[in-house]
Amino acid sequence: GALPPAPADGITQEMVDMDEFSRKQGMAVGMTGEFFRYKHLFHKRPTEKDREEAIEVATKIRCDVCAVIVGSLLQKAASMSEDDLADVLEGNADYEMTGDLVTDRMLQHRKGCNKHFKDELIMEGWTVRVCKDVDLERNPNDPCLFHDSGKPAGSAVDAYEVWKECLFYACEQTVGRFGDELAEHLASAVPKAVNRTEVVRKACESVARCRSG
C-alpha cells in the first residue's frame, strides 16, 4: 500500500480519503500538480510514466511554447516596463470563487504556467502533433506544437490529457523558470525591436535557455 501522507506536507489522511471518494465521483481533489490544473481526471490517475513522458516531450517543444506564450503575453502587458512584463509573466490573477471545492481549488492555483498553458495555448487552439503532420523540416517522429484553426470549447481546459501536461511543462521549463530574467531582457529589447517575434524567439533561446539540455 501507499505510505501514509506526511503531515509536514500539509496533507491529512482526511484529504487522501476525500480524494479517493472524489475519484469515484469522477472529480479530482488530489494532491499532485495535475489535480490543481484540472477538474477531471476521467480515465486514470496520472502515473510517473505519464509525467516523465510529458516532461520529455516538453523539452522538444519548449522553444515554440515559450515563443507563443511570451508573444501573447506581451500584447496583454500594461506597458513594456520590467515590472509590467514581470506581472504578465507571473500571471497572478484574482478569480471569483464559485463555492465548488474542485473548481475553486483549480482557480486558486491558476497562476503562472498553470494559467498560461490554458489561456495562451489550449484556449487559443494550440495542441501537440507529430512533426511529420506539421513541420517537414523537423524530425518526422518528434512532437511539434500545432495551431488548430478552430478554438476549443471552454471546458477543454478542465480535463486532464497528457498532451496538455506537455504544454504545461514546456512553459514551466522556460517562462516559469526564467520569468524575471525574461522581463528584464524584454524590457530593454522589445522597445527598440524591429521584429518583435524574432526578439521573443531569441529571448526564449538565450534567456530562457530553451535549447539547452
XYZ file of C-alpha atoms in Angstrom:
213
model
C 0.000 0.000 0.000
C 0.969 3.642 -0.322
C 2.777 5.335 2.502
C 0.543 7.349 4.800
C 0.527 11.060 3.977
C 3.229 13.131 5.618
C 1.672 15.745 7.944
C 4.628 18.036 7.143
C 3.305 18.305 3.584
C 0.034 19.638 4.934
C -1.733 16.542 3.586
C -4.029 14.828 6.047
C -5.488 11.347 5.887
C -8.851 13.049 5.562
C -7.688 14.739 2.347
C -6.487 11.420 0.975
C -9.804 9.757 1.838
C -11.650 12.706 0.322
C -9.595 12.338 -2.846
C -10.432 8.647 -3.034
C -14.117 9.415 -2.568
C -13.982 12.206 -5.169
C -12.129 9.999 -7.606
C -15.086 7.625 -7.610
C -17.285 10.564 -8.500
C -15.014 11.341 -11.445
C -13.704 14.508 -9.832
C -10.175 15.422 -8.902
C -9.212 16.698 -5.481
C -5.792 15.096 -5.370
C -2.554 16.486 -4.119
C -0.144 16.435 -7.060
C 0.108 19.237 -9.604
C -2.218 17.665 -12.134
C -5.054 17.803 -9.633
C -4.680 21.544 -9.267
C -4.660 22.020 -13.039
C -7.777 20.062 -13.986
C -11.263 19.408 -12.718
C -11.489 15.957 -14.272
C -9.137 13.043 -14.492
C -11.714 10.770 -16.017
C -9.729 7.870 -17.324
C -6.924 7.135 -14.954
C -4.739 8.621 -12.319
C -1.648 10.161 -13.937
C 1.323 7.837 -13.487
C 5.000 8.611 -13.026
C 5.486 7.354 -16.595
C 2.899 9.855 -17.898
C 4.739 12.607 -16.082
C 8.130 11.562 -17.448
C 6.718 11.408 -20.971
C 5.187 14.867 -20.650
C 8.466 16.344 -19.355
C 10.423 14.646 -22.156
C 8.069 15.928 -24.875
C 8.170 19.380 -23.268
C 11.929 19.650 -23.848
C 11.292 19.243 -27.590
C 8.526 21.820 -27.940
C 9.539 24.349 -25.298
C 11.178 26.873 -27.661
C 7.931 27.138 -29.617
C 5.801 27.119 -26.456
C 7.916 29.852 -24.882
C 7.735 31.996 -28.036
C 3.950 31.674 -28.335
C 3.274 32.357 -24.643
C 5.671 35.299 -24.341
C 4.468 36.789 -27.648
C 0.879 36.562 -26.475
C 1.624 37.969 -23.017
C 3.480 40.957 -24.457
C 0.219 42.041 -26.078
C -1.500 41.891 -22.684
C 1.136 43.802 -20.712
C 0.123 47.265 -19.493
C 3.468 48.571 -20.776
C 6.908 47.306 -21.756
C 8.370 48.219 -18.358
C 10.156 45.450 -16.498
C 7.525 45.496 -13.719
C 4.578 45.220 -16.105
C 6.268 42.459 -18.068
C 7.095 40.587 -14.856
C 3.415 40.935 -13.868
C 2.052 39.254 -17.001
C 4.749 36.573 -16.962
C 3.931 35.743 -13.336
C 0.292 35.521 -14.336
C -1.209 36.430 -10.984
C -4.950 36.914 -11.305
C -7.917 37.171 -8.966
C -10.893 34.932 -9.616
C -14.383 34.963 -8.173
C -14.791 31.879 -6.010
C -17.663 29.647 -7.141
C -18.342 27.661 -3.962
C -17.446 24.430 -5.761
C -14.467 22.850 -3.998
C -12.751 21.429 -7.083
C -13.311 24.484 -9.280
C -12.154 26.893 -6.578
C -9.031 24.913 -5.824
C -8.189 24.932 -9.526
C -8.775 28.693 -9.744
C -6.603 29.365 -6.688
C -3.730 27.623 -8.458
C -4.437 29.248 -11.834
C -1.414 31.497 -11.998
C 1.951 31.377 -13.721
C 2.226 28.420 -16.089
C -0.876 26.843 -14.523
C -2.676 29.783 -16.120
C -0.592 30.406 -19.251
C -0.781 26.923 -20.723
C -4.573 27.161 -20.623
C -5.178 30.781 -21.641
C -2.384 31.325 -24.172
C -2.170 27.813 -25.640
C -5.114 25.409 -25.195
C -7.823 28.076 -25.406
C -6.137 29.574 -28.468
C -6.203 26.273 -30.346
C -2.623 25.071 -29.774
C -2.070 21.310 -29.484
C 0.766 18.813 -29.893
C 1.065 16.759 -33.093
C 3.683 14.527 -34.675
C 6.050 16.752 -36.677
C 5.525 14.893 -39.946
C 1.969 16.317 -39.952
C 3.098 19.833 -39.111
C 6.688 20.765 -39.971
C 8.548 18.813 -42.625
C 11.899 20.333 -41.671
C 11.938 18.617 -38.290
C 12.462 15.016 -37.268
C 9.197 13.457 -38.553
C 8.599 11.442 -35.382
C 9.254 14.264 -32.943
C 6.420 16.190 -31.284
C 5.594 19.627 -32.682
C 3.427 22.465 -31.442
C 0.476 22.823 -33.808
C -2.078 25.609 -34.158
C -5.567 24.416 -34.989
C -7.728 26.939 -36.808
C -10.722 26.381 -34.536
C -10.733 27.266 -30.856
C -11.889 24.612 -28.391
C -14.847 24.801 -26.004
C -14.119 26.454 -22.664
C -14.305 23.084 -20.945
C -11.242 21.899 -22.927
C -9.012 23.090 -20.105
C -10.902 21.115 -17.441
C -9.966 17.535 -18.310
C -6.524 16.006 -17.934
C -4.740 14.714 -21.035
C -1.010 14.010 -21.293
C -0.510 16.397 -24.248
C -1.804 19.278 -22.130
C 0.784 18.456 -19.487
C 3.453 18.651 -22.219
C 2.403 22.269 -22.788
C 2.410 22.973 -19.058
C 5.909 21.567 -18.514
C 7.260 23.335 -21.615
C 6.023 26.589 -20.065
C 7.458 25.678 -16.642
C 10.892 24.887 -18.109
C 11.106 28.315 -19.769
C 8.671 31.076 -18.778
C 8.146 29.605 -15.309
C 11.826 29.187 -14.524
C 13.206 32.337 -16.160
C 10.319 34.810 -15.844
C 12.280 37.543 -14.052
C 15.209 37.287 -16.442
C 12.847 37.397 -19.430
C 11.111 40.506 -18.058
C 14.418 42.294 -17.575
C 15.719 41.345 -21.029
C 12.498 42.106 -22.912
C 12.034 45.484 -21.200
C 15.218 46.668 -22.889
C 14.994 44.621 -26.114
C 11.342 44.991 -27.177
C 11.003 48.806 -27.347
C 13.816 49.043 -29.904
C 12.880 45.867 -31.770
C 12.199 45.950 -35.490
C 10.937 42.378 -35.434
C 9.287 41.607 -32.108
C 8.691 37.938 -32.980
C 12.405 37.442 -33.563
C 13.304 39.213 -30.311
C 10.931 36.939 -28.399
C 12.266 33.806 -30.086
C 15.859 34.797 -29.298
C 14.936 35.610 -25.702
C 13.452 32.132 -25.314
C 16.673 30.641 -26.638
C 19.256 32.793 -24.849
C 17.480 33.887 -21.661
C 15.024 31.035 -21.060
C 17.581 28.521 -22.395
C 15.015 26.522 -24.303
C 17.658 24.902 -26.493
C 19.935 23.737 -23.697
C 19.813 20.137 -22.466
